[in-house]
PDB file of C-alpha atoms and ligand atoms in Angstrom:
ATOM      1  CA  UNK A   1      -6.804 -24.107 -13.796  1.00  0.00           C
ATOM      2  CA  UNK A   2      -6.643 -20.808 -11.690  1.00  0.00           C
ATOM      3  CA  UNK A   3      -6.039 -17.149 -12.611  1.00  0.00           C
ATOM      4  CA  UNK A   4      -4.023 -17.141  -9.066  1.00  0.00           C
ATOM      5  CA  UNK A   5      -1.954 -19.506  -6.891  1.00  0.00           C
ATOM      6  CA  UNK A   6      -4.098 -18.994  -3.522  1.00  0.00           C
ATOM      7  CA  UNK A   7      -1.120 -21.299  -2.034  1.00  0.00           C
ATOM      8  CA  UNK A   8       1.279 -18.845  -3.159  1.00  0.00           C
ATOM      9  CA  UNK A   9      -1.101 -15.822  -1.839  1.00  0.00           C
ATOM     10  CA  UNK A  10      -1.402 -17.626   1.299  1.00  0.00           C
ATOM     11  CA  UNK A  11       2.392 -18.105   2.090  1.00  0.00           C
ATOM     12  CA  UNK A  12       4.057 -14.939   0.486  1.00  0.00           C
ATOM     13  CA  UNK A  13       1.187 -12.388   0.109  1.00  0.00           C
ATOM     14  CA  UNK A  14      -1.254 -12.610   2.778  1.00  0.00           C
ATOM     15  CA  UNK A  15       0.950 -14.048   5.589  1.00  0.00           C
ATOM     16  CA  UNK A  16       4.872 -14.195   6.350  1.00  0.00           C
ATOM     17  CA  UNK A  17       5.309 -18.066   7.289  1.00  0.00           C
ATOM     18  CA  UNK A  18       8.257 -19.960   8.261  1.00  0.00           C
ATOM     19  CA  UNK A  19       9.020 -23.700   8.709  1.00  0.00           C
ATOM     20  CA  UNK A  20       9.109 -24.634  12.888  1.00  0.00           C
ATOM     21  CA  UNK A  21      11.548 -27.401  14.483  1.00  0.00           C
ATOM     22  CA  UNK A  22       8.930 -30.008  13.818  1.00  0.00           C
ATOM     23  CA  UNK A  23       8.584 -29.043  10.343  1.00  0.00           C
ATOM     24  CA  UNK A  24       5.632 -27.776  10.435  1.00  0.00           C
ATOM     25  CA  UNK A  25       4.349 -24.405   7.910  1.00  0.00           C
ATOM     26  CA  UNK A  26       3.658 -21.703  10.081  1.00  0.00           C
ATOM     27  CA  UNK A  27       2.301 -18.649   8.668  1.00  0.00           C
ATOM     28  CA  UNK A  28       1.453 -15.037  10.547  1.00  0.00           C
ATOM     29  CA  UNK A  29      -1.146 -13.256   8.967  1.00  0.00           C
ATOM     30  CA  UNK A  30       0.213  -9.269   7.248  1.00  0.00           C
ATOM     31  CA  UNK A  31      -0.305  -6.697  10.021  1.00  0.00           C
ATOM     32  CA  UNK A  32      -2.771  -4.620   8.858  1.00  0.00           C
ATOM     33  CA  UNK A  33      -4.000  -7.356   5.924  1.00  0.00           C
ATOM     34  CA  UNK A  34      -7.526  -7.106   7.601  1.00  0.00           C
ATOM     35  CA  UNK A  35      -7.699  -3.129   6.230  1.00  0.00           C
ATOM     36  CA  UNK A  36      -7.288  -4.023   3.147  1.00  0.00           C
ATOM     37  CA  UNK A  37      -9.720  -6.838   3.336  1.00  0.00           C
ATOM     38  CA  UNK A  38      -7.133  -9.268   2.671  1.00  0.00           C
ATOM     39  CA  UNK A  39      -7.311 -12.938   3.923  1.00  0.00           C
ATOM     40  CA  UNK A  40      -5.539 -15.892   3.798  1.00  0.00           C
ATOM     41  CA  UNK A  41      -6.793 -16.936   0.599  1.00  0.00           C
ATOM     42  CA  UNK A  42      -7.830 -13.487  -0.694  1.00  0.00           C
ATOM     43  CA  UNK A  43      -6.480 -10.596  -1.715  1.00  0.00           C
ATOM     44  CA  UNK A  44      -9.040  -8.121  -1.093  1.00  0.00           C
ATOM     45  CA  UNK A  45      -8.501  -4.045  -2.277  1.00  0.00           C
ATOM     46  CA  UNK A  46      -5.039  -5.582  -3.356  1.00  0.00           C
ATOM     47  CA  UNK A  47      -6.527  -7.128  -6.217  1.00  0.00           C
ATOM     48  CA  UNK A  48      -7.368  -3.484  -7.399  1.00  0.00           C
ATOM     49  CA  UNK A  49      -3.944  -2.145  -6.839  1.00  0.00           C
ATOM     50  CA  UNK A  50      -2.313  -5.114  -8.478  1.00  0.00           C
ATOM     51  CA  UNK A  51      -4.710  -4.452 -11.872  1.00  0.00           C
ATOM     52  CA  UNK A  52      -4.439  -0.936 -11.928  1.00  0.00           C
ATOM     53  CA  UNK A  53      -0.699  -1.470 -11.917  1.00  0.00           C
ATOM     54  CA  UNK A  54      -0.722  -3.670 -14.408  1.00  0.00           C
ATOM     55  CA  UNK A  55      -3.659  -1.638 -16.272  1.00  0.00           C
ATOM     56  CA  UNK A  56      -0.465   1.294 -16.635  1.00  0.00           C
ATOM     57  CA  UNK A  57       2.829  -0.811 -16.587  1.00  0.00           C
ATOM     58  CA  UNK A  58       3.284   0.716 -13.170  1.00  0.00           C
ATOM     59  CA  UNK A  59       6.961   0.744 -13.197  1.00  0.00           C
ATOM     60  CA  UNK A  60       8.385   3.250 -10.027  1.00  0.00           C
ATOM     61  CA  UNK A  61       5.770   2.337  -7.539  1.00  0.00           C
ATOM     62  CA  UNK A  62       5.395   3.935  -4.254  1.00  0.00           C
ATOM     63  CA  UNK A  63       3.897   2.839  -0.539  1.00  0.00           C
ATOM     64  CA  UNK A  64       3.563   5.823   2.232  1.00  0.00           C
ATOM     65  CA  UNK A  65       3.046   4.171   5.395  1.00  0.00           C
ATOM     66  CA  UNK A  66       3.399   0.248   5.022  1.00  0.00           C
ATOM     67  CA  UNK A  67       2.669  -1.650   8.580  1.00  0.00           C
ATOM     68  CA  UNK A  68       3.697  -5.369   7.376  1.00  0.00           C
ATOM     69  CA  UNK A  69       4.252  -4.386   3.636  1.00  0.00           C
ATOM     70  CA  UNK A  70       1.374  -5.636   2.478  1.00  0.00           C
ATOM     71  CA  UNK A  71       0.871  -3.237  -0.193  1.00  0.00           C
ATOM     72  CA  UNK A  72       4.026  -3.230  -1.359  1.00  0.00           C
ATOM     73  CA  UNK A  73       4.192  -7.269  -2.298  1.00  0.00           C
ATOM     74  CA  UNK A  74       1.372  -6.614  -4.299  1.00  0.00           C
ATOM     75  CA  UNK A  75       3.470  -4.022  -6.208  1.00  0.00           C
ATOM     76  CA  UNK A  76       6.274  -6.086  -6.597  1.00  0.00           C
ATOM     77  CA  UNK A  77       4.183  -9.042  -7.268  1.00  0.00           C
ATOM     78  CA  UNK A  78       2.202  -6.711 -10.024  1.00  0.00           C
ATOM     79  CA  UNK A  79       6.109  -5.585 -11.639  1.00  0.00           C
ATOM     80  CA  UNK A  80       7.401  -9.135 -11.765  1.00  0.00           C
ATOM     81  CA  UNK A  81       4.404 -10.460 -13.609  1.00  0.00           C
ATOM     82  CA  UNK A  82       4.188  -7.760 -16.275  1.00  0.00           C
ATOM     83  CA  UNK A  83       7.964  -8.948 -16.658  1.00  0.00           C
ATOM     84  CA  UNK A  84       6.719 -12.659 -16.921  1.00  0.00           C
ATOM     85  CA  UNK A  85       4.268 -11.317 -19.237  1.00  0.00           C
ATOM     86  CA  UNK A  86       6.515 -10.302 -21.080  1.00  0.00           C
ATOM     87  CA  UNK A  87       5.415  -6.635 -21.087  1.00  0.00           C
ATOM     88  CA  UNK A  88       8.230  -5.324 -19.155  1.00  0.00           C
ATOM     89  CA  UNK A  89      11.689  -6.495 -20.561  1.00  0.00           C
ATOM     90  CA  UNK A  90      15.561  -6.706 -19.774  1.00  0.00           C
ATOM     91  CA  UNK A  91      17.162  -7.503 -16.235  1.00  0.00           C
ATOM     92  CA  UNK A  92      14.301  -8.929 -14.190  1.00  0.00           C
ATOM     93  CA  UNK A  93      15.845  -8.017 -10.814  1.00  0.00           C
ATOM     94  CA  UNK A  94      13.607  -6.633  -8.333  1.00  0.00           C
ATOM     95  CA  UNK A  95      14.139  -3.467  -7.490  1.00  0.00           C
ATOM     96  CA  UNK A  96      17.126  -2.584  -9.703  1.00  0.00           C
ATOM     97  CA  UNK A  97      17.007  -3.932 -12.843  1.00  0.00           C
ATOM     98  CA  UNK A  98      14.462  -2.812 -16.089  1.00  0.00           C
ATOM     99  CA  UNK A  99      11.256  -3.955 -14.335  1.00  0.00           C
ATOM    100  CA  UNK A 100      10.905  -0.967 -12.137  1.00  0.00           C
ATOM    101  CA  UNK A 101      11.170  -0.394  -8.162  1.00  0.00           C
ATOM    102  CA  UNK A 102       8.848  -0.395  -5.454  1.00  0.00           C
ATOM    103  CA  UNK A 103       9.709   2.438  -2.154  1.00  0.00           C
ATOM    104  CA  UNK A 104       8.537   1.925   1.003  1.00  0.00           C
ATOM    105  CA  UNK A 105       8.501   5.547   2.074  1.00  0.00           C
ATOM    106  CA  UNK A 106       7.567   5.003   6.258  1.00  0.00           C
ATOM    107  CA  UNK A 107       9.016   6.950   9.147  1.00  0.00           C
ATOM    108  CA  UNK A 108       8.852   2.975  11.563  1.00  0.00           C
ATOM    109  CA  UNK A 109       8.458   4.985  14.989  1.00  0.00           C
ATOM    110  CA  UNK A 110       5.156   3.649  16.189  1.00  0.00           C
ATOM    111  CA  UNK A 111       3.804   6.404  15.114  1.00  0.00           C
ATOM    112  CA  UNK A 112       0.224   5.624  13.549  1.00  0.00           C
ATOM    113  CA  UNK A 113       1.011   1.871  13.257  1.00  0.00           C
ATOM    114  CA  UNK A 114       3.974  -0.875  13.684  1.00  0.00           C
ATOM    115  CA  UNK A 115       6.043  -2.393  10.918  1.00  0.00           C
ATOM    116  CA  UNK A 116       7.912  -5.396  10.807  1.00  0.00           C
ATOM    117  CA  UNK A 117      10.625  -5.368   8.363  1.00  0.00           C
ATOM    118  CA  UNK A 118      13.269  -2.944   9.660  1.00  0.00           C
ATOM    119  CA  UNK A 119      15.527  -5.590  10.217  1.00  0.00           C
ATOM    120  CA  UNK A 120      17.718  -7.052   7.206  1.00  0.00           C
ATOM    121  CA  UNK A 121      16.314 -10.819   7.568  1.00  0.00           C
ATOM    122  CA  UNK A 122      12.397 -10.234   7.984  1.00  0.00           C
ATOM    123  CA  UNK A 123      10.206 -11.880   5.306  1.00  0.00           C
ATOM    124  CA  UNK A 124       9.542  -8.376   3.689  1.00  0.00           C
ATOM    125  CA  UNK A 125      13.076  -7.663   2.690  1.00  0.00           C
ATOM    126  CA  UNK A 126      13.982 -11.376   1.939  1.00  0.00           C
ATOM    127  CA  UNK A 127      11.349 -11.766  -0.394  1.00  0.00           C
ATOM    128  CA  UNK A 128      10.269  -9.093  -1.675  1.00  0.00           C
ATOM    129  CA  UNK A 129      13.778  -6.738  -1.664  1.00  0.00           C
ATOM    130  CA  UNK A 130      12.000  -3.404  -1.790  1.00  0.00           C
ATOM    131  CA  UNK A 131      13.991   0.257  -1.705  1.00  0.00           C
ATOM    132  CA  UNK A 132      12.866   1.236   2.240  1.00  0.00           C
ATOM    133  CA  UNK A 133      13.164   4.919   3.459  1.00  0.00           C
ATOM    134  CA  UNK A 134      13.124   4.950   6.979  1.00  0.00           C
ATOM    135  CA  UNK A 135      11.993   8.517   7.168  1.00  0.00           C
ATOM    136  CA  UNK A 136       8.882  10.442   7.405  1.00  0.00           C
ATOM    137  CA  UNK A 137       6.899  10.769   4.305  1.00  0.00           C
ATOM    138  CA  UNK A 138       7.643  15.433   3.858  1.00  0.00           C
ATOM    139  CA  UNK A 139      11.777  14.503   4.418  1.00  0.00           C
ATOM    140  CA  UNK A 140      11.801  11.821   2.084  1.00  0.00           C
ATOM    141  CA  UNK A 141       9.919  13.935  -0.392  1.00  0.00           C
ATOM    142  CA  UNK A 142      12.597  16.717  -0.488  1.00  0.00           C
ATOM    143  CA  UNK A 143      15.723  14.953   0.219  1.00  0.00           C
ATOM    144  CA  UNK A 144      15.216  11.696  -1.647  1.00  0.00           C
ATOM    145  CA  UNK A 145      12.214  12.100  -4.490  1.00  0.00           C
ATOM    146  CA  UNK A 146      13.086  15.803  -4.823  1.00  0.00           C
ATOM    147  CA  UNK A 147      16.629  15.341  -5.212  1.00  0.00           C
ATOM    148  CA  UNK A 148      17.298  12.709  -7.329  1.00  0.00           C
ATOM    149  CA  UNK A 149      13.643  13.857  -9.850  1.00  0.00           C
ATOM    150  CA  UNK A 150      12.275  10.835  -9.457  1.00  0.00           C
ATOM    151  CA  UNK A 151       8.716  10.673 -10.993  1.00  0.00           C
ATOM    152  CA  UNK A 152       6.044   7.823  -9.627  1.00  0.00           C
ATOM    153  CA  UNK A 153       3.925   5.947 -11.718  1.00  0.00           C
ATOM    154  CA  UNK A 154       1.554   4.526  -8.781  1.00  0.00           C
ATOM    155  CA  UNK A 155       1.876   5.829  -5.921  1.00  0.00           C
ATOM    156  CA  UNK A 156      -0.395   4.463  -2.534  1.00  0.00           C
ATOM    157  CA  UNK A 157      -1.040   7.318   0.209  1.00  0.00           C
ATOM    158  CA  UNK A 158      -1.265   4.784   3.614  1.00  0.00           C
ATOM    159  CA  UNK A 159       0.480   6.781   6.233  1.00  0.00           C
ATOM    160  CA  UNK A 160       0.124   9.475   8.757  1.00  0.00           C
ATOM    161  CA  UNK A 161      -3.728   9.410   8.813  1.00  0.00           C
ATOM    162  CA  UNK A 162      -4.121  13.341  10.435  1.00  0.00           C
ATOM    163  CA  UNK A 163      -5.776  15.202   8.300  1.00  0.00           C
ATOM    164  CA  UNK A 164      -3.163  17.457   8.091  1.00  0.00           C
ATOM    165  CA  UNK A 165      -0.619  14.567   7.288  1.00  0.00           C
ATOM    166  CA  UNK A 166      -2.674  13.087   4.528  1.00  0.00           C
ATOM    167  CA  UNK A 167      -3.859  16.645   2.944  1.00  0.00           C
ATOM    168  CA  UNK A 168       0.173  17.249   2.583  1.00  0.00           C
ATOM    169  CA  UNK A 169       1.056  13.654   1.431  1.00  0.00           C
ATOM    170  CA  UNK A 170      -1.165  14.262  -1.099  1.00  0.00           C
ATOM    171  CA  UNK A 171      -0.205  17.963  -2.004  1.00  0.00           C
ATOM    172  CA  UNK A 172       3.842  17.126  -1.827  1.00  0.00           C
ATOM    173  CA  UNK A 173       3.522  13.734  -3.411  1.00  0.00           C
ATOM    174  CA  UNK A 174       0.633  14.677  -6.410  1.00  0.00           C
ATOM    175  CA  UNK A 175       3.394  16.813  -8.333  1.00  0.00           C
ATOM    176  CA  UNK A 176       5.898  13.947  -8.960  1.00  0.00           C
ATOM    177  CA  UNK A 177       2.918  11.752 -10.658  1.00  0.00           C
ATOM    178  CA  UNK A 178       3.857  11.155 -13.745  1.00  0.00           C
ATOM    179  CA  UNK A 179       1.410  11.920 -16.767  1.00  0.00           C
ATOM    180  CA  UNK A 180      -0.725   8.148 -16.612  1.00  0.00           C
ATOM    181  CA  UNK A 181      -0.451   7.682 -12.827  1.00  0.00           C
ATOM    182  CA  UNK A 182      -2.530   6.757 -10.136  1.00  0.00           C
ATOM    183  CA  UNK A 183      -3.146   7.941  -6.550  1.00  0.00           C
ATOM    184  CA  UNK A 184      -4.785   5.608  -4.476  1.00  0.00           C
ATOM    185  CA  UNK A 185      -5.507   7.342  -0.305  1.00  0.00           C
ATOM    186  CA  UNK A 186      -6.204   4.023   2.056  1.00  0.00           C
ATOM    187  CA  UNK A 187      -8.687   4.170   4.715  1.00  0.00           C
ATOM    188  CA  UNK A 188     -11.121   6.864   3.100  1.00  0.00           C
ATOM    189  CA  UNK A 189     -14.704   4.842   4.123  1.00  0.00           C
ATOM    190  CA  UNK A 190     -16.673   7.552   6.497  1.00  0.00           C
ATOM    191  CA  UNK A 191     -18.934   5.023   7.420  1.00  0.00           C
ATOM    192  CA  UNK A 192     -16.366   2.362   8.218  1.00  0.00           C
ATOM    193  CA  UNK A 193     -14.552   4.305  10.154  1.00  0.00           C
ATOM    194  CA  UNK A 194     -17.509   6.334  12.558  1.00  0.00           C
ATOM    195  CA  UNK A 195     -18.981   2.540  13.587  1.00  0.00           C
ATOM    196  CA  UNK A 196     -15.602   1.351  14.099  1.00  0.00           C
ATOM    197  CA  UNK A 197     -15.341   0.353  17.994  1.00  0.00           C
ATOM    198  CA  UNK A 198     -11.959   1.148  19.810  1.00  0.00           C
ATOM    199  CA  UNK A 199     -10.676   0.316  23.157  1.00  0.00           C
ATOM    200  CA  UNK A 200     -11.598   3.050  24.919  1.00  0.00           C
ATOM    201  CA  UNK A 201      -7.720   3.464  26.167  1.00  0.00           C
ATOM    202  CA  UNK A 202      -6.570   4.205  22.029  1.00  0.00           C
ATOM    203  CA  UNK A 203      -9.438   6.739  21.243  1.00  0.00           C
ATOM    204  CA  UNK A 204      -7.332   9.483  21.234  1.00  0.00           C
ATOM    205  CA  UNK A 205      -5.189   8.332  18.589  1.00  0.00           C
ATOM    206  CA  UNK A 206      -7.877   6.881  16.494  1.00  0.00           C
ATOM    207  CA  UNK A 207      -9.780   9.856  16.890  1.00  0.00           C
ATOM    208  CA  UNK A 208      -6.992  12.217  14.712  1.00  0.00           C
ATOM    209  CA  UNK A 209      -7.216   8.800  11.861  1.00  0.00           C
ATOM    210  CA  UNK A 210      -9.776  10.385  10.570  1.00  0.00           C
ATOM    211  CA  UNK A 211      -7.800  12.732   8.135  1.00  0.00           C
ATOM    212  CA  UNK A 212      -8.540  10.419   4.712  1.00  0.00           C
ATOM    213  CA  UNK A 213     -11.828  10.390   5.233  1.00  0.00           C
ATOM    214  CA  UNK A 214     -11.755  14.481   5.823  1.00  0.00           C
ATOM    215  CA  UNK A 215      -9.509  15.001   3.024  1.00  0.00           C
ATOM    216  CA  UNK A 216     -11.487  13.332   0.107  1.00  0.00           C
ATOM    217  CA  UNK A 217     -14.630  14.954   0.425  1.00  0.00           C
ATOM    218  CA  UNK A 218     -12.619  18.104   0.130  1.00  0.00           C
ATOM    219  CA  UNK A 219     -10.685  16.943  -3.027  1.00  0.00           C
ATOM    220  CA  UNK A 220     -14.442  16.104  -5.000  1.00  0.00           C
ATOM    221  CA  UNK A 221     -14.345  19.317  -5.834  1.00  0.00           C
ATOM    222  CA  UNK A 222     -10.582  20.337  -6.719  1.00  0.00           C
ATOM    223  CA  UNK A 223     -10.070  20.698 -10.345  1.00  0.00           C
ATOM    224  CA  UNK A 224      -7.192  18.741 -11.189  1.00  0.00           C
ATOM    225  CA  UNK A 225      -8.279  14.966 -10.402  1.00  0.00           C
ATOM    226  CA  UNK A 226     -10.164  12.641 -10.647  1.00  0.00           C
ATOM    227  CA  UNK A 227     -11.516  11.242  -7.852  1.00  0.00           C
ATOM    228  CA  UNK A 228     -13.690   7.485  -7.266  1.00  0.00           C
ATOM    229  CA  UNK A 229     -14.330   6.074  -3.990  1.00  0.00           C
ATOM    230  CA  UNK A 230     -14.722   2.553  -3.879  1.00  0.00           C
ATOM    231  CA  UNK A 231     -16.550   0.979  -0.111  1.00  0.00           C
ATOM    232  CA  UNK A 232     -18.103  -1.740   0.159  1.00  0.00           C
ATOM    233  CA  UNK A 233     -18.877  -1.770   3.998  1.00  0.00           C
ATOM    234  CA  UNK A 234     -22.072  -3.273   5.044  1.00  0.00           C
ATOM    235  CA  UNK A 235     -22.821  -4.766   2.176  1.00  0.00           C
ATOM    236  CA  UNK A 236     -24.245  -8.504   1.840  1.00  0.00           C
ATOM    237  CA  UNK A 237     -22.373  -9.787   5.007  1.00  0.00           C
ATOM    238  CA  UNK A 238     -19.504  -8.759   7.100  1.00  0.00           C
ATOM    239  CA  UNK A 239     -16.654  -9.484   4.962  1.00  0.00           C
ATOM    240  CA  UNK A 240     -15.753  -5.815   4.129  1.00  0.00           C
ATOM    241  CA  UNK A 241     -13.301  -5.926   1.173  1.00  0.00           C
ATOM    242  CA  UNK A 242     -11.182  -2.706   1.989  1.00  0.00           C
ATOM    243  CA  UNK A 243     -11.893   0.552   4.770  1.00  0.00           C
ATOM    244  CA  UNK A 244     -12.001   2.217   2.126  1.00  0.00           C
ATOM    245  CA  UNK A 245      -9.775   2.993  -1.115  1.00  0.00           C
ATOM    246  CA  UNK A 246      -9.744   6.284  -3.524  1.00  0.00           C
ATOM    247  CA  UNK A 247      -8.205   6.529  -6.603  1.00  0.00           C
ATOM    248  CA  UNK A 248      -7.388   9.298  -8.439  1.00  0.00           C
ATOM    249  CA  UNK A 249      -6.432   9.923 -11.989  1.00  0.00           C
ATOM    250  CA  UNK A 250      -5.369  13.594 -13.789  1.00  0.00           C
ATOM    251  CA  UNK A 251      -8.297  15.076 -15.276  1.00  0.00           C
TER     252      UNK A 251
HETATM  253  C1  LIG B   1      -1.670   1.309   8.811  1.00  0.00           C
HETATM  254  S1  LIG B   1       0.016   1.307   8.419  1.00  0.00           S
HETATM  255  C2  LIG B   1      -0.074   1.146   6.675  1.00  0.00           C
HETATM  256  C3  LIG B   1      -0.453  -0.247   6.149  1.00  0.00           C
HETATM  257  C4  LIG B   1       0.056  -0.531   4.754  1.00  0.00           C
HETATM  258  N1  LIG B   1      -0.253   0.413   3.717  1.00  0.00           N
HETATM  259  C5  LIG B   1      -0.164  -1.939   4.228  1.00  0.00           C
HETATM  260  O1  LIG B   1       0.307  -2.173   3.103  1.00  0.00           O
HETATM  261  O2  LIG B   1      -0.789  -2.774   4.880  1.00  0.00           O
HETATM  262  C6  LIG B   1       0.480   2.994   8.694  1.00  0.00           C
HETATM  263  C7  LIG B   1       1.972   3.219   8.580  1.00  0.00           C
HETATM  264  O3  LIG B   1       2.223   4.614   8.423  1.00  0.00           O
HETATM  265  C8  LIG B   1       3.460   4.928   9.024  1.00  0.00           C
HETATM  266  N2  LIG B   1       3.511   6.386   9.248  1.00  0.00           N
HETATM  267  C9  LIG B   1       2.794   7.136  10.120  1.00  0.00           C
HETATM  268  N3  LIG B   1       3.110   8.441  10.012  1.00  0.00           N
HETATM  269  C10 LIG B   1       4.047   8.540   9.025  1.00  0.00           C
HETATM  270  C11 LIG B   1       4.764   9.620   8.424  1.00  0.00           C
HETATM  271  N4  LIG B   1       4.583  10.883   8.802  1.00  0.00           N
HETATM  272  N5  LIG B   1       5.632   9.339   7.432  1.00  0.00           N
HETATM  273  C12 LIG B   1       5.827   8.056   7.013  1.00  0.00           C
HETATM  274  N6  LIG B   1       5.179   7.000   7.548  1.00  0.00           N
HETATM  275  C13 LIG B   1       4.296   7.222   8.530  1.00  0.00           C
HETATM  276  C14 LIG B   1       3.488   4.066  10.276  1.00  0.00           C
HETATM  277  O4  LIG B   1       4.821   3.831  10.737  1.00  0.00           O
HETATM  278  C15 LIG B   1       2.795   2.783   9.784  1.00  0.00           C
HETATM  279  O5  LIG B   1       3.705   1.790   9.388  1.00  0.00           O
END
């Protein structure tokens, strides 16, 4: 017995795979899995976002800045169990039936990191069928969220990593949680990220990534939230289980 299907985890969460002319499995591990500590057979900070969605029936769930969707299967995943569970009920579909949605909110100009899943056929979209704005995160807020008053039960702050772009993800985004949501901001270890080596050639843009880590230590003392870090780098051995996640709950 086994609280998870690691074969299932390996094929649909942690890796796309497909099937070569020899029949052979062939999987390609998430872009950006490694962040989030994720391996083939592990699941890393997405174990965290998967309970806490469960933890509050997460049903609108929201990605800013996805890479290879990693994040967002584990939403997805998180939705359709609760509807297994029989905690959510009514039209199981995934993104527009009773069970909730999850947006990929991600502006996909190489900007800050590379995605795989613009076209209609890529694992992401086959699999997982999430609602994609192709957009930055400040137009979508106004002329999608804004618009149509759409309130976010979980929502996962993952793109532009400036601190400027994070400080106003957070600001725009904050005001459509709804009252039981949860924030988490990716990438928020200090420590991971200072030791971090980078070719010297891609220091310039790595240099401006360090906006989450800028941006929390500023929000410890704001008034409104909540605020735990979780880290776990350099601990026991080298198998870091996230760079870094912060969640963030209404006071
Ligand atoms: C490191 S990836 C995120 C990884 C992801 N959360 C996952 O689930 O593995 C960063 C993403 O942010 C996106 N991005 C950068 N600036 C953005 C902006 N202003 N608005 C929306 N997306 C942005 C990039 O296109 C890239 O896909």
């Amino acid at each position: 017995m086994e609280l998870f299907n690691k074969e299932y985890t390996k094929q649909y969460l942690t890796n796309n795979h497909h099937i070569n002319e020899n029949g052979e499995l062939i999987l390609e591990p998430v872009k950006y899995r490694w962040t989030h500590g994720a391996t083939d057979l592990h699941l890393g900070d997405g174990l965290l976002v998967y309970s806490l969605i469960q933890f509050i029936r997460a049903k609108i769930c929201v990605c800013i800045g996805t890479g290879g969707g990693f994040i967002p299967r584990i939403m997805t995943q998180a939705r359709k169990d609760l509807w297994e569970q029989k905690i959510f009920k009514g039209n199981p579909q995934n993104e527009w039936g009773d069970i909730g949605t999850t947006i990929i909110v991600d502006a996909s100009n190489g900007i800050g990191g590379f995605t795989d899943w613009t076209e209609e056929n890529s694992f992401l979209r086959q699999h997982f069928t999430p609602q994609i704005i192709i957009e930055t995160s400040e137009r979508a807020f106004y002329d999608y969220f804004v618009r149509q008053d759409i309130k976010i039960n979980y929502l996962h702050i993952d793109g532009d990593h400036s601190y400027e772009g994070v400080k106003k993800d957070f600001e725009l985004y904050s005001t459509l949680i709804s009252e039981n949501g949860i924030i988490t901001i990716h990438d928020t270890d200090k420590q991971y990220h200072n030791t971090f080596l980078v070719p010297d050639n891609q220091k310039g843009d790595f240099n401006t990534f360090d906006g989450p880590t800028k941006f929390i230590k500023e929000l410890e003392s704001n008034t409104e939230w909540n605020l735990v870090n979780l880290k776990n780098f350099i601990m026991f051995d080298k198998k870091v289980s996230s760079t870094g996640l912060t969640l963030l709950t209404r006071k």
